[in-house]
Amino acid sequence: MLLPGLLYFIIFHYVPMYGVVLAFKNFKIMQGIMASPWVGLEHFYKVFADPNFYRVLNNTLIISLYKIVFAFPIPIVFALLLSEITSERFKKLVQTISYLPHFMSWVIMAGIFISIFSLNGPVNAIIKLFGADPVLFMADDRYFRTILILTDIYQGFGWGSIVYFAAIAGIDPQLQEAAIMDGANRFKRMIYITIPMLLPVISIMLILRMAHVLDAGFDQIFNMYNPKVYGVSDILDTFVYRKGLVETNYSYATAVGLFKSVVALVLIVLVNKAVHMMGGKDHTIW
């Protein structure tokens, strides 16, 4: 039963790792990967000397950290609140509705949000009702990042809450019954039983999330951004896309991608070690 999963990871995750050698070669399509000449760390020198790289790195970190601070806690809060609802029918209805945006691609979601925030969209219609001038939100540096965070929360909070629902369902009901016998209300049971029991899951999910701190959401940003907001929305993934597929500078793009992967590996090891040192030996991945 494990074999199909292992084959998937070997074929689609480990075999393609050979492609990272492009970062150390001057890749020529007609010569192929094997015959292209080695250039050592030349492309990495170019990356770190490129001022555009630091701009997109800064945007990536800002957007990703915003998503961690504002989007990461929402599924936890949603799972805690919904777990307190006694009506199973209503609970399942709300869960189903919250899952739906996850199954819509960012191509569709971006089209919806671009229409909502357009000059003739409902948001500007409300603004006009109050006598203010309409705002082109999707082409304004002041609002674009906020829109990215809000739309990311909307698309993922329901699906992200599944693991927390499962953890809450696994809490020993005798703990809740004993607390009720001691006179604890719903809020106190949530604070002193549910949340402490969720901490191991929250810690592990946060460690895994830190591994993607340089993944600010390519699908979302690629479908929603435009040249007007490149200054605040251009990230490493979109930078790699333009350098690699648009400008066909494959070796340079591979070097940027490899840098991102190494940073992600270092971050997940450091965060896991930090949690372990703070006494959370049961809250770490390894």
PDB file of N, CA, C and O in Angstrom, residues 55-56 59-60 63 138 141 144-145 148 216-217 221-222 224-239 242:
ATOM      1  N   ARG A  55      14.918  43.079  -4.054  1.00  0.00           N
ATOM      2  CA  ARG A  55      13.566  43.640  -4.042  1.00  0.00           C
ATOM      3  C   ARG A  55      12.528  42.533  -3.942  1.00  0.00           C
ATOM      4  O   ARG A  55      11.609  42.607  -3.115  1.00  0.00           O
ATOM      5  N   VAL A  56      12.669  41.498  -4.764  1.00  0.00           N
ATOM      6  CA  VAL A  56      11.683  40.416  -4.744  1.00  0.00           C
ATOM      7  C   VAL A  56      11.817  39.580  -3.469  1.00  0.00           C
ATOM      8  O   VAL A  56      10.820  39.050  -2.961  1.00  0.00           O
ATOM      9  N   ASN A  59       9.936  41.520  -0.829  1.00  0.00           N
ATOM     10  CA  ASN A  59       8.487  41.346  -1.024  1.00  0.00           C
ATOM     11  C   ASN A  59       8.027  39.963  -0.576  1.00  0.00           C
ATOM     12  O   ASN A  59       6.978  39.815   0.057  1.00  0.00           O
ATOM     13  N   THR A  60       8.827  38.943  -0.908  1.00  0.00           N
ATOM     14  CA  THR A  60       8.473  37.570  -0.526  1.00  0.00           C
ATOM     15  C   THR A  60       8.398  37.426   0.983  1.00  0.00           C
ATOM     16  O   THR A  60       7.444  36.842   1.520  1.00  0.00           O
ATOM     17  N   ILE A  63       5.268  39.477   2.451  1.00  0.00           N
ATOM     18  CA  ILE A  63       3.971  38.845   2.173  1.00  0.00           C
ATOM     19  C   ILE A  63       3.834  37.537   2.940  1.00  0.00           C
ATOM     20  O   ILE A  63       2.779  37.238   3.519  1.00  0.00           O
ATOM     21  N   MET A 138      -6.740  47.100  -7.320  1.00  0.00           N
ATOM     22  CA  MET A 138      -5.813  46.100  -7.832  1.00  0.00           C
ATOM     23  C   MET A 138      -4.573  46.709  -8.487  1.00  0.00           C
ATOM     24  O   MET A 138      -3.652  45.978  -8.838  1.00  0.00           O
ATOM     25  N   ASP A 141      -0.517  50.325  -4.869  1.00  0.00           N
ATOM     26  CA  ASP A 141       0.449  49.720  -3.951  1.00  0.00           C
ATOM     27  C   ASP A 141      -0.037  49.699  -2.512  1.00  0.00           C
ATOM     28  O   ASP A 141       0.338  48.818  -1.730  1.00  0.00           O
ATOM     29  N   PHE A 144      -2.813  46.572  -2.325  1.00  0.00           N
ATOM     30  CA  PHE A 144      -2.690  45.269  -2.970  1.00  0.00           C
ATOM     31  C   PHE A 144      -2.288  44.163  -1.997  1.00  0.00           C
ATOM     32  O   PHE A 144      -2.841  43.060  -2.043  1.00  0.00           O
ATOM     33  N   ARG A 145      -1.315  44.427  -1.123  1.00  0.00           N
ATOM     34  CA  ARG A 145      -0.892  43.387  -0.187  1.00  0.00           C
ATOM     35  C   ARG A 145      -2.027  43.002   0.760  1.00  0.00           C
ATOM     36  O   ARG A 145      -2.195  41.825   1.105  1.00  0.00           O
ATOM     37  N   LEU A 148      -4.230  40.691  -0.991  1.00  0.00           N
ATOM     38  CA  LEU A 148      -3.616  39.360  -1.077  1.00  0.00           C
ATOM     39  C   LEU A 148      -3.843  38.559   0.202  1.00  0.00           C
ATOM     40  O   LEU A 148      -4.206  37.372   0.157  1.00  0.00           O
ATOM     41  N   ALA A 216       5.437  32.647  -1.152  1.00  0.00           N
ATOM     42  CA  ALA A 216       4.404  33.636  -0.828  1.00  0.00           C
ATOM     43  C   ALA A 216       3.115  33.404  -1.601  1.00  0.00           C
ATOM     44  O   ALA A 216       2.164  34.172  -1.443  1.00  0.00           O
ATOM     45  N   GLY A 217       3.070  32.365  -2.431  1.00  0.00           N
ATOM     46  CA  GLY A 217       1.843  32.047  -3.155  1.00  0.00           C
ATOM     47  C   GLY A 217       1.914  32.424  -4.618  1.00  0.00           C
ATOM     48  O   GLY A 217       1.321  33.424  -5.033  1.00  0.00           O
ATOM     49  N   ILE A 221      -0.592  35.230  -6.629  1.00  0.00           N
ATOM     50  CA  ILE A 221      -0.004  36.496  -7.058  1.00  0.00           C
ATOM     51  C   ILE A 221       0.095  36.576  -8.577  1.00  0.00           C
ATOM     52  O   ILE A 221      -0.208  37.614  -9.184  1.00  0.00           O
ATOM     53  N   PHE A 222       0.461  35.479  -9.224  1.00  0.00           N
ATOM     54  CA  PHE A 222       0.606  35.484 -10.683  1.00  0.00           C
ATOM     55  C   PHE A 222      -0.715  35.831 -11.374  1.00  0.00           C
ATOM     56  O   PHE A 222      -0.722  36.505 -12.411  1.00  0.00           O
ATOM     57  N   MET A 224      -3.204  37.592  -9.949  1.00  0.00           N
ATOM     58  CA  MET A 224      -3.813  38.819  -9.453  1.00  0.00           C
ATOM     59  C   MET A 224      -2.958  40.069  -9.683  1.00  0.00           C
ATOM     60  O   MET A 224      -3.490  41.174  -9.726  1.00  0.00           O
ATOM     61  N   TYR A 225      -1.630  39.916  -9.814  1.00  0.00           N
ATOM     62  CA  TYR A 225      -0.805  41.117  -9.891  1.00  0.00           C
ATOM     63  C   TYR A 225      -0.741  41.661 -11.313  1.00  0.00           C
ATOM     64  O   TYR A 225      -1.209  41.044 -12.274  1.00  0.00           O
ATOM     65  N   ASN A 226      -0.162  42.831 -11.449  1.00  0.00           N
ATOM     66  CA  ASN A 226       0.017  43.498 -12.724  1.00  0.00           C
ATOM     67  C   ASN A 226       1.227  44.421 -12.587  1.00  0.00           C
ATOM     68  O   ASN A 226       1.701  44.688 -11.474  1.00  0.00           O
ATOM     69  N   PRO A 227       1.760  44.929 -13.712  1.00  0.00           N
ATOM     70  CA  PRO A 227       2.978  45.759 -13.628  1.00  0.00           C
ATOM     71  C   PRO A 227       2.859  46.966 -12.704  1.00  0.00           C
ATOM     72  O   PRO A 227       3.877  47.431 -12.168  1.00  0.00           O
ATOM     73  N   LYS A 228       1.658  47.451 -12.473  1.00  0.00           N
ATOM     74  CA  LYS A 228       1.470  48.617 -11.601  1.00  0.00           C
ATOM     75  C   LYS A 228       1.870  48.320 -10.154  1.00  0.00           C
ATOM     76  O   LYS A 228       2.251  49.231  -9.410  1.00  0.00           O
ATOM     77  N   VAL A 229       1.758  47.067  -9.736  1.00  0.00           N
ATOM     78  CA  VAL A 229       2.035  46.719  -8.339  1.00  0.00           C
ATOM     79  C   VAL A 229       3.236  45.792  -8.210  1.00  0.00           C
ATOM     80  O   VAL A 229       3.405  45.136  -7.184  1.00  0.00           O
ATOM     81  N   TYR A 230       4.077  45.713  -9.231  1.00  0.00           N
ATOM     82  CA  TYR A 230       5.281  44.887  -9.149  1.00  0.00           C
ATOM     83  C   TYR A 230       6.139  45.270  -7.950  1.00  0.00           C
ATOM     84  O   TYR A 230       6.786  44.433  -7.327  1.00  0.00           O
ATOM     85  N   GLY A 231       6.160  46.557  -7.614  1.00  0.00           N
ATOM     86  CA  GLY A 231       7.019  47.016  -6.527  1.00  0.00           C
ATOM     87  C   GLY A 231       6.707  46.399  -5.187  1.00  0.00           C
ATOM     88  O   GLY A 231       7.592  46.282  -4.327  1.00  0.00           O
ATOM     89  N   VAL A 232       5.449  45.964  -4.958  1.00  0.00           N
ATOM     90  CA  VAL A 232       5.059  45.387  -3.667  1.00  0.00           C
ATOM     91  C   VAL A 232       4.604  43.931  -3.781  1.00  0.00           C
ATOM     92  O   VAL A 232       4.341  43.289  -2.767  1.00  0.00           O
ATOM     93  N   SER A 233       4.505  43.405  -4.992  1.00  0.00           N
ATOM     94  CA  SER A 233       3.944  42.062  -5.148  1.00  0.00           C
ATOM     95  C   SER A 233       4.843  41.090  -5.903  1.00  0.00           C
ATOM     96  O   SER A 233       4.569  39.881  -5.908  1.00  0.00           O
ATOM     97  N   ASP A 234       5.882  41.578  -6.540  1.00  0.00           N
ATOM     98  CA  ASP A 234       6.775  40.683  -7.276  1.00  0.00           C
ATOM     99  C   ASP A 234       7.584  39.855  -6.282  1.00  0.00           C
ATOM    100  O   ASP A 234       8.310  40.403  -5.445  1.00  0.00           O
ATOM    101  N   ILE A 235       7.463  38.536  -6.334  1.00  0.00           N
ATOM    102  CA  ILE A 235       8.115  37.648  -5.377  1.00  0.00           C
ATOM    103  C   ILE A 235       9.118  36.738  -6.079  1.00  0.00           C
ATOM    104  O   ILE A 235       9.253  36.778  -7.305  1.00  0.00           O
ATOM    105  N   LEU A 236       9.806  35.918  -5.306  1.00  0.00           N
ATOM    106  CA  LEU A 236      10.834  35.048  -5.873  1.00  0.00           C
ATOM    107  C   LEU A 236      10.277  34.129  -6.952  1.00  0.00           C
ATOM    108  O   LEU A 236      10.921  33.918  -7.991  1.00  0.00           O
ATOM    109  N   ASP A 237       9.098  33.558  -6.711  1.00  0.00           N
ATOM    110  CA  ASP A 237       8.540  32.604  -7.675  1.00  0.00           C
ATOM    111  C   ASP A 237       8.187  33.267  -9.000  1.00  0.00           C
ATOM    112  O   ASP A 237       8.429  32.695 -10.071  1.00  0.00           O
ATOM    113  N   THR A 238       7.590  34.461  -8.955  1.00  0.00           N
ATOM    114  CA  THR A 238       7.268  35.160 -10.196  1.00  0.00           C
ATOM    115  C   THR A 238       8.552  35.647 -10.874  1.00  0.00           C
ATOM    116  O   THR A 238       8.639  35.692 -12.099  1.00  0.00           O
ATOM    117  N   PHE A 239       9.553  35.996 -10.074  1.00  0.00           N
ATOM    118  CA  PHE A 239      10.860  36.402 -10.599  1.00  0.00           C
ATOM    119  C   PHE A 239      11.517  35.243 -11.334  1.00  0.00           C
ATOM    120  O   PHE A 239      12.036  35.403 -12.450  1.00  0.00           O
ATOM    121  N   ARG A 242       9.732  34.603 -14.707  1.00  0.00           N
ATOM    122  CA  ARG A 242      10.098  35.519 -15.787  1.00  0.00           C
ATOM    123  C   ARG A 242      11.524  35.250 -16.276  1.00  0.00           C
ATOM    124  O   ARG A 242      11.791  35.250 -17.480  1.00  0.00           O
TER     125      ARG A 242
END
